[in-house]
Short mmCIF file of C-alpha atoms and ligand atoms in Angstrom, two decimals:
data_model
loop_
_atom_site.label_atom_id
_atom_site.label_comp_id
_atom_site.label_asym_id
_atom_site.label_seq_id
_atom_site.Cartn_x
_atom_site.Cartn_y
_atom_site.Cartn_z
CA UNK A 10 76.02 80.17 98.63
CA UNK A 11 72.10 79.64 99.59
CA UNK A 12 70.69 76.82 97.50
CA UNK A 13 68.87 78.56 95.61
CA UNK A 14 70.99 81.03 94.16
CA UNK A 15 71.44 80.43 90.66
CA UNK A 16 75.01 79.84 90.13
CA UNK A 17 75.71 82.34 87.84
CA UNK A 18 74.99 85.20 90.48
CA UNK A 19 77.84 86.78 91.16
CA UNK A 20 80.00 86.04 93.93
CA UNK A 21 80.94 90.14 94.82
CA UNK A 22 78.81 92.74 93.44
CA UNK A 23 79.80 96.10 94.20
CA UNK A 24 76.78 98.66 94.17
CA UNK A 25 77.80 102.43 93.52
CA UNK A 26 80.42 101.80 96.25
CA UNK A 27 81.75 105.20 97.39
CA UNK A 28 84.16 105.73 100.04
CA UNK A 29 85.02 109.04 101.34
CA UNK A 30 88.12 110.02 104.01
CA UNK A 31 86.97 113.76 104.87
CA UNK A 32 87.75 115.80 101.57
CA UNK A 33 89.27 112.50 100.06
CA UNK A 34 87.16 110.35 97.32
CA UNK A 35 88.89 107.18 97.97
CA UNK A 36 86.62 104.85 95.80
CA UNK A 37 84.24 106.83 93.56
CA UNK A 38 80.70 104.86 92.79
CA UNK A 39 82.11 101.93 91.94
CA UNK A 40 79.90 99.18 90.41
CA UNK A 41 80.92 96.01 88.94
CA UNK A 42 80.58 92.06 89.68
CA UNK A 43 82.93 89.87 90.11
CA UNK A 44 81.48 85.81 88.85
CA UNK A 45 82.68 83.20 90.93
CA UNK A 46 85.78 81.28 90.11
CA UNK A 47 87.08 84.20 88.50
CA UNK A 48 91.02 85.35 89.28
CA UNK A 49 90.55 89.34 89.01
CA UNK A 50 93.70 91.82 89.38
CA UNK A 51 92.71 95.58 90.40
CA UNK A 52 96.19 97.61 89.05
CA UNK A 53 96.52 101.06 89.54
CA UNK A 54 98.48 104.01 90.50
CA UNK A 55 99.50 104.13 94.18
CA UNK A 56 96.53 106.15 96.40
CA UNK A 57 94.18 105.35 93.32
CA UNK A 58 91.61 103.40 95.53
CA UNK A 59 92.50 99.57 94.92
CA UNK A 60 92.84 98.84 98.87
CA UNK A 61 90.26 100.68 99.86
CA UNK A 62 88.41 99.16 97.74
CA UNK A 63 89.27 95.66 98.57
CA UNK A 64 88.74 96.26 102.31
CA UNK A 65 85.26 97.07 101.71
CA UNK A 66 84.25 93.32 100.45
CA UNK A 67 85.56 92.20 104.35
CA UNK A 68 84.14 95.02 105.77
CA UNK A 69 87.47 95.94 107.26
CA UNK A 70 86.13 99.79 105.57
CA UNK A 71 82.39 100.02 105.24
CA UNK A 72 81.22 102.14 102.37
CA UNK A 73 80.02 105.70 102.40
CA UNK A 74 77.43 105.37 99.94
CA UNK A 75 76.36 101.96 98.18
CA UNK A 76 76.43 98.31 98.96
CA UNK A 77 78.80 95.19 98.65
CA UNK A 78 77.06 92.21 98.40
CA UNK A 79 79.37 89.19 98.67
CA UNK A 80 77.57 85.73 97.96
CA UNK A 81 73.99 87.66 98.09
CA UNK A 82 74.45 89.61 101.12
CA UNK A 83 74.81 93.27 102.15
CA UNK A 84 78.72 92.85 104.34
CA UNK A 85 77.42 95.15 106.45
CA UNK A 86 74.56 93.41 107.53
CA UNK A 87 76.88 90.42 108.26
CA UNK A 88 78.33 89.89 111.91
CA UNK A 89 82.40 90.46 110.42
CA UNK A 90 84.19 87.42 111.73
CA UNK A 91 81.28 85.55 110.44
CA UNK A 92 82.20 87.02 107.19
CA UNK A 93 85.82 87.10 107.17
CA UNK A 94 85.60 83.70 108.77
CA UNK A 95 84.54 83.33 104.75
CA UNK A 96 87.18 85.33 103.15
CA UNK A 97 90.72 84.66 103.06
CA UNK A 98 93.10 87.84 103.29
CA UNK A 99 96.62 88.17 102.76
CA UNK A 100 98.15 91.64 102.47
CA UNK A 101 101.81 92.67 102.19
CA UNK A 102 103.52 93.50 105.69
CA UNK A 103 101.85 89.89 106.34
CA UNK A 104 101.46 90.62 109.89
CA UNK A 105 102.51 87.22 111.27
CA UNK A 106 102.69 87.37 115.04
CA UNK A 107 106.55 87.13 115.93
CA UNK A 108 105.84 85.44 119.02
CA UNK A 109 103.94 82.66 117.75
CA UNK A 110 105.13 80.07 115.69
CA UNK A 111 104.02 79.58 111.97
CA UNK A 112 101.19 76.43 113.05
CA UNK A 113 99.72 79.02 115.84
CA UNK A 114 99.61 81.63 113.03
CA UNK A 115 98.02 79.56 110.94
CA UNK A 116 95.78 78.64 113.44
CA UNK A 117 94.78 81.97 114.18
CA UNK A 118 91.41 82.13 112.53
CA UNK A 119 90.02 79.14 113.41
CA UNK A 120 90.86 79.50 117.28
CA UNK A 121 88.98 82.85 117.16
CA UNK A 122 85.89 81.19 115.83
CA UNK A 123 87.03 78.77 118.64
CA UNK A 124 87.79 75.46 116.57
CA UNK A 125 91.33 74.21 117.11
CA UNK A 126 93.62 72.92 113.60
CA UNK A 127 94.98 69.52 114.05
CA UNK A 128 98.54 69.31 112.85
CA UNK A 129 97.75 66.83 110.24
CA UNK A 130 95.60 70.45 109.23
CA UNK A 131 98.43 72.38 109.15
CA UNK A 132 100.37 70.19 107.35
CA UNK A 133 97.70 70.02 104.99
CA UNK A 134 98.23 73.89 104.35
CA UNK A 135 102.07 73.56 104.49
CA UNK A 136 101.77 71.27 101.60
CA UNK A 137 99.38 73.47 99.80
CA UNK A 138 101.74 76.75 99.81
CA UNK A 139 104.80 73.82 98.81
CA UNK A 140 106.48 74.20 102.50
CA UNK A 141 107.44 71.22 104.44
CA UNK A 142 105.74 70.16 107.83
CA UNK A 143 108.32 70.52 109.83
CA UNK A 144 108.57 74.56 109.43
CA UNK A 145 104.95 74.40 111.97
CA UNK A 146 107.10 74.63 115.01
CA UNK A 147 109.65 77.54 113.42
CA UNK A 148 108.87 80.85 114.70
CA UNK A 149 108.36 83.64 111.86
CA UNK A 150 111.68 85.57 112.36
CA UNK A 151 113.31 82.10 111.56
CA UNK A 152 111.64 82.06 107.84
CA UNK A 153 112.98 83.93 104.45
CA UNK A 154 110.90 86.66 102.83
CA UNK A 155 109.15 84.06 100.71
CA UNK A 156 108.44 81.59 103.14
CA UNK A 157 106.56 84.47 105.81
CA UNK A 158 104.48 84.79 102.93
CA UNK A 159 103.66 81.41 101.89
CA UNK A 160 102.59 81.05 105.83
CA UNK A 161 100.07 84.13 104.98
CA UNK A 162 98.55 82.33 102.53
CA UNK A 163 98.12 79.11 104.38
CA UNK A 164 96.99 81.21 107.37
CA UNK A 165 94.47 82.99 104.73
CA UNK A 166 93.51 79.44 103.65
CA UNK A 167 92.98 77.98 107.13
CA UNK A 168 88.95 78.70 107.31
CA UNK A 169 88.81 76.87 103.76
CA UNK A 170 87.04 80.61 102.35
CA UNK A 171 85.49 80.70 98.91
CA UNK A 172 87.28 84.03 97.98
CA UNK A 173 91.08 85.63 98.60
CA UNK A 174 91.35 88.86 98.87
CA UNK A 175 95.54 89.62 98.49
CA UNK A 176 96.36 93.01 98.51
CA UNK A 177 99.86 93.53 96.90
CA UNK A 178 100.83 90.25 98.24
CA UNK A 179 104.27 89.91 96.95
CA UNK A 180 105.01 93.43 96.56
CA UNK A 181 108.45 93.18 99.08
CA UNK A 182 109.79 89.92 97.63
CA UNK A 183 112.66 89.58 94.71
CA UNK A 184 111.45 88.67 91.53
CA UNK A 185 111.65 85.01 91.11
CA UNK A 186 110.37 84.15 94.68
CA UNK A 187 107.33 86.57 93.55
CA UNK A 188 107.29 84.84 90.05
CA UNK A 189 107.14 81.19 91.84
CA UNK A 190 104.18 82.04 94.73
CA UNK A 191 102.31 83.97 92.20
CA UNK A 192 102.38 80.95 89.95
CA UNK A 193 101.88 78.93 92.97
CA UNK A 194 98.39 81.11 94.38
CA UNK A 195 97.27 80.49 90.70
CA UNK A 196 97.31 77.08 90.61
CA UNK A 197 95.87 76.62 94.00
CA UNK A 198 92.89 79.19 92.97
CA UNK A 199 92.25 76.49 90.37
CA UNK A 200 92.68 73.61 92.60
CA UNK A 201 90.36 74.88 95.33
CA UNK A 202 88.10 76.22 93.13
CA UNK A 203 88.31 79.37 94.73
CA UNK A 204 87.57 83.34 93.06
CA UNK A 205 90.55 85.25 94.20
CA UNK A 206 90.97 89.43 93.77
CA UNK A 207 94.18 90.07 93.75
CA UNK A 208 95.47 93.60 94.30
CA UNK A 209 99.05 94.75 92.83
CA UNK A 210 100.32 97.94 91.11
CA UNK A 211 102.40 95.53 88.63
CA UNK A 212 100.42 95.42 85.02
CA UNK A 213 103.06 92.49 84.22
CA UNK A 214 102.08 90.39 87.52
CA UNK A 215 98.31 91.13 86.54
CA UNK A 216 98.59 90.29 82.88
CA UNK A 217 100.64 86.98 83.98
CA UNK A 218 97.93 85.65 86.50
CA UNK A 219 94.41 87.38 86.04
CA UNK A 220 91.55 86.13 83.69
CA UNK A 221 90.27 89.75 84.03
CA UNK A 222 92.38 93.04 85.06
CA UNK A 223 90.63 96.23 86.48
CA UNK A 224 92.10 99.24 86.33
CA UNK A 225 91.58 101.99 88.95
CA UNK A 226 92.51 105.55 88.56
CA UNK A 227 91.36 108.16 91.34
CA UNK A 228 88.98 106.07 92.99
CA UNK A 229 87.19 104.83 89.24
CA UNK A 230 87.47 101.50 87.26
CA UNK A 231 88.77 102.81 84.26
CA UNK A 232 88.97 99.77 82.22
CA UNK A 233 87.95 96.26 82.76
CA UNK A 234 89.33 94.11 80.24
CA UNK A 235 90.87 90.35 79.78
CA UNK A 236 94.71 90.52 79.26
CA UNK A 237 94.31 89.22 75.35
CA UNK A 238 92.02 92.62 75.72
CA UNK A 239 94.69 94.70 76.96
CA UNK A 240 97.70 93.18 75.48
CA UNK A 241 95.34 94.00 71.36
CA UNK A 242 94.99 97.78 72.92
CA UNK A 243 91.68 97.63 74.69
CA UNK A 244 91.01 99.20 77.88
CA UNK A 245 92.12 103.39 77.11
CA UNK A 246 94.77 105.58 77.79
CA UNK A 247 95.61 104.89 81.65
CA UNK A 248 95.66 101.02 81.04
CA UNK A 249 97.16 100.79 77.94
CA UNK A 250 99.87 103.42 79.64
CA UNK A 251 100.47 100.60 82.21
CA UNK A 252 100.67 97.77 79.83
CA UNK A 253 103.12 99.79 77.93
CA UNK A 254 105.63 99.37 81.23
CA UNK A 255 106.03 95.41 80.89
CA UNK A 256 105.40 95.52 76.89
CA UNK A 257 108.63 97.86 76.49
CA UNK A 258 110.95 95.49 78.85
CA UNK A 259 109.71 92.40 77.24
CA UNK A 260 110.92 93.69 73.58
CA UNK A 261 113.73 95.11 74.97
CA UNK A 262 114.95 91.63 75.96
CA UNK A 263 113.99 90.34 72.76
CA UNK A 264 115.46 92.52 70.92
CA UNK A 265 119.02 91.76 72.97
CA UNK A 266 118.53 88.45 72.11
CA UNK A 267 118.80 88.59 68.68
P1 LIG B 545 95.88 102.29 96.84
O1 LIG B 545 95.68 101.03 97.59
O2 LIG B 545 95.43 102.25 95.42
O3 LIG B 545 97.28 102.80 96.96
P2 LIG B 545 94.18 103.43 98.92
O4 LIG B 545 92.88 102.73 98.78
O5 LIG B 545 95.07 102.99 100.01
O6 LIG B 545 94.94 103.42 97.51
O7 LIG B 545 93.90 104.98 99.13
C1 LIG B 545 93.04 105.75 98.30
C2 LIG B 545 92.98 107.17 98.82
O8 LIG B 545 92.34 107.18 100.09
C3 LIG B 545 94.34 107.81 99.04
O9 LIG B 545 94.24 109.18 98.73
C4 LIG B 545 94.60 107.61 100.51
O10 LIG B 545 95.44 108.59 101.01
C5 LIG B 545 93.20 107.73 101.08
N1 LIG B 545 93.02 106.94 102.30
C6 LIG B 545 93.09 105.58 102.39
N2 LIG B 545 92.84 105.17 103.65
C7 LIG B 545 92.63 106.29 104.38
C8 LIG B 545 92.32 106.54 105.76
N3 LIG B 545 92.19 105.55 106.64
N4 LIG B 545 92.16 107.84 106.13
C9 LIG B 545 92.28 108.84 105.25
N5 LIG B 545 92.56 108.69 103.95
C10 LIG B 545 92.73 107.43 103.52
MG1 LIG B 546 97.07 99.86 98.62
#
């Protein structure tokens, strides 16, 4: 962040962000900040805008109408791997390169802005996703579900970025290697003191790790709410439908239980 930006200016601002595919409103004027430090989940229907969305802060989609400003500055005014040199990304079909092994995909981001990761480096982000050294030299089709993923994450973490951007991150992973890494992404979002947006269509997931949940329906935020917020009955019909998912499971178990 420049100097003299007070540090309370946001870290993402999105301006009346549109984005239209032909007939399709994708993201529908969209404006909202997002403070730094912050650990924000964007839930919502499937096709209701959230990736979209999300691609527009690394300019991997510019907007059709309005600005995102990330750290005071238009994206689109910013050379791109300049900017996603700045902003980690981890998506779900984590797109590890199979003929590489896990330390070259890690590396990946820094070669391209032509720097070169020692291996004490890599280790470095081994440890940080709780994987030991040694995997470096395994190639990706030699790893578990989980493991591929944790190696996004490290790869995502490689430029040291202020913000993640992790768009349904552990969407293909059974639920107690998705419980552990999200658990894990958390605590390393406080550790590195970074502001992470984390994209998922799983209220539960959201309510579990966010400090603030947005909900997108058909290309709007439709609620924006802490999850004490939503869990009391904030946030309107279409959140409070998804909360209902997680809340109806959760009494169901307590109730067998008894
Ligand atoms: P979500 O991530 O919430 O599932 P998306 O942001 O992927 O939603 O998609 C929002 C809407 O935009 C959907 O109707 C989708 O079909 C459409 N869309 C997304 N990307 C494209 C594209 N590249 N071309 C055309 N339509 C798209
Ligand atoms: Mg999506």
């Amino acid at each position: 962040m420049p100097p003299d930006a007070s540090s309370d200016a946001p870290l993402i601002a999105f301006e009346t962000v549109s984005k239209v595919y032909g007939p399709v409103v994708a993201v529908d004027a969209v404006s909202r900040s997002i403070a730094a430090g912050s650990f924000v989940a964007l839930v919502g229907a499937s096709g209701s805008g959230k990736s979209t969305l999300l691609k527009m802060v690394n300019a991997l989609e510019a907007p059709s109408e309005g600005r995102v400003m990330f750290e005071g500055e238009d994206v689109t005014a910013l050379d791109p791997p300049t900017l996603r040199r700045r902003i980690g990304y981890v998506f779900q079909g984590i797109g590890l390169f199979p003929h590489m092994s896990v330390a070259e995909n890690i590396a990946i981001g820094p070669r391209l802005g032509g720097e070169s990761l020692t291996r004490a480096r890599i280790a470095e982000l081994l440890e940080l996703v709780e994987l030991e050294a040694d995997l470096a030299a395994r190639m990706p089709d030699e790893l578990s579900g989980g493991q591929r993923q944790r190696v996004g994450v490290a790869r995502a973490l490689a430029n040291d970025p202020h913000l993640l951007l992790m768009d349904e991150p552990f969407g293909a992973l059974d639920p107690i290697t998705r419980d552990a890494l999200g658990e894990r992404v958390r605590a390393l979002h406080e550790r590195l003191g970074l502001t992470t947006v984390m994209v998922t269509h799983d209220m539960a997931e959201a309510l579990l790790l966010a400090d603030r949940v947005l909900v997108m329906d058909a290309g709007c935020i439709v609620a924006d709410e802490t999850p004490g917020g939503l869990l009391a009955g904030k946030g309107g019909e279409i959140a409070q439908g998804l909360v209902a998912v997680p809340r109806a499971q959760a009494e169901k178990l307590a109730a067998m239980e008894r």
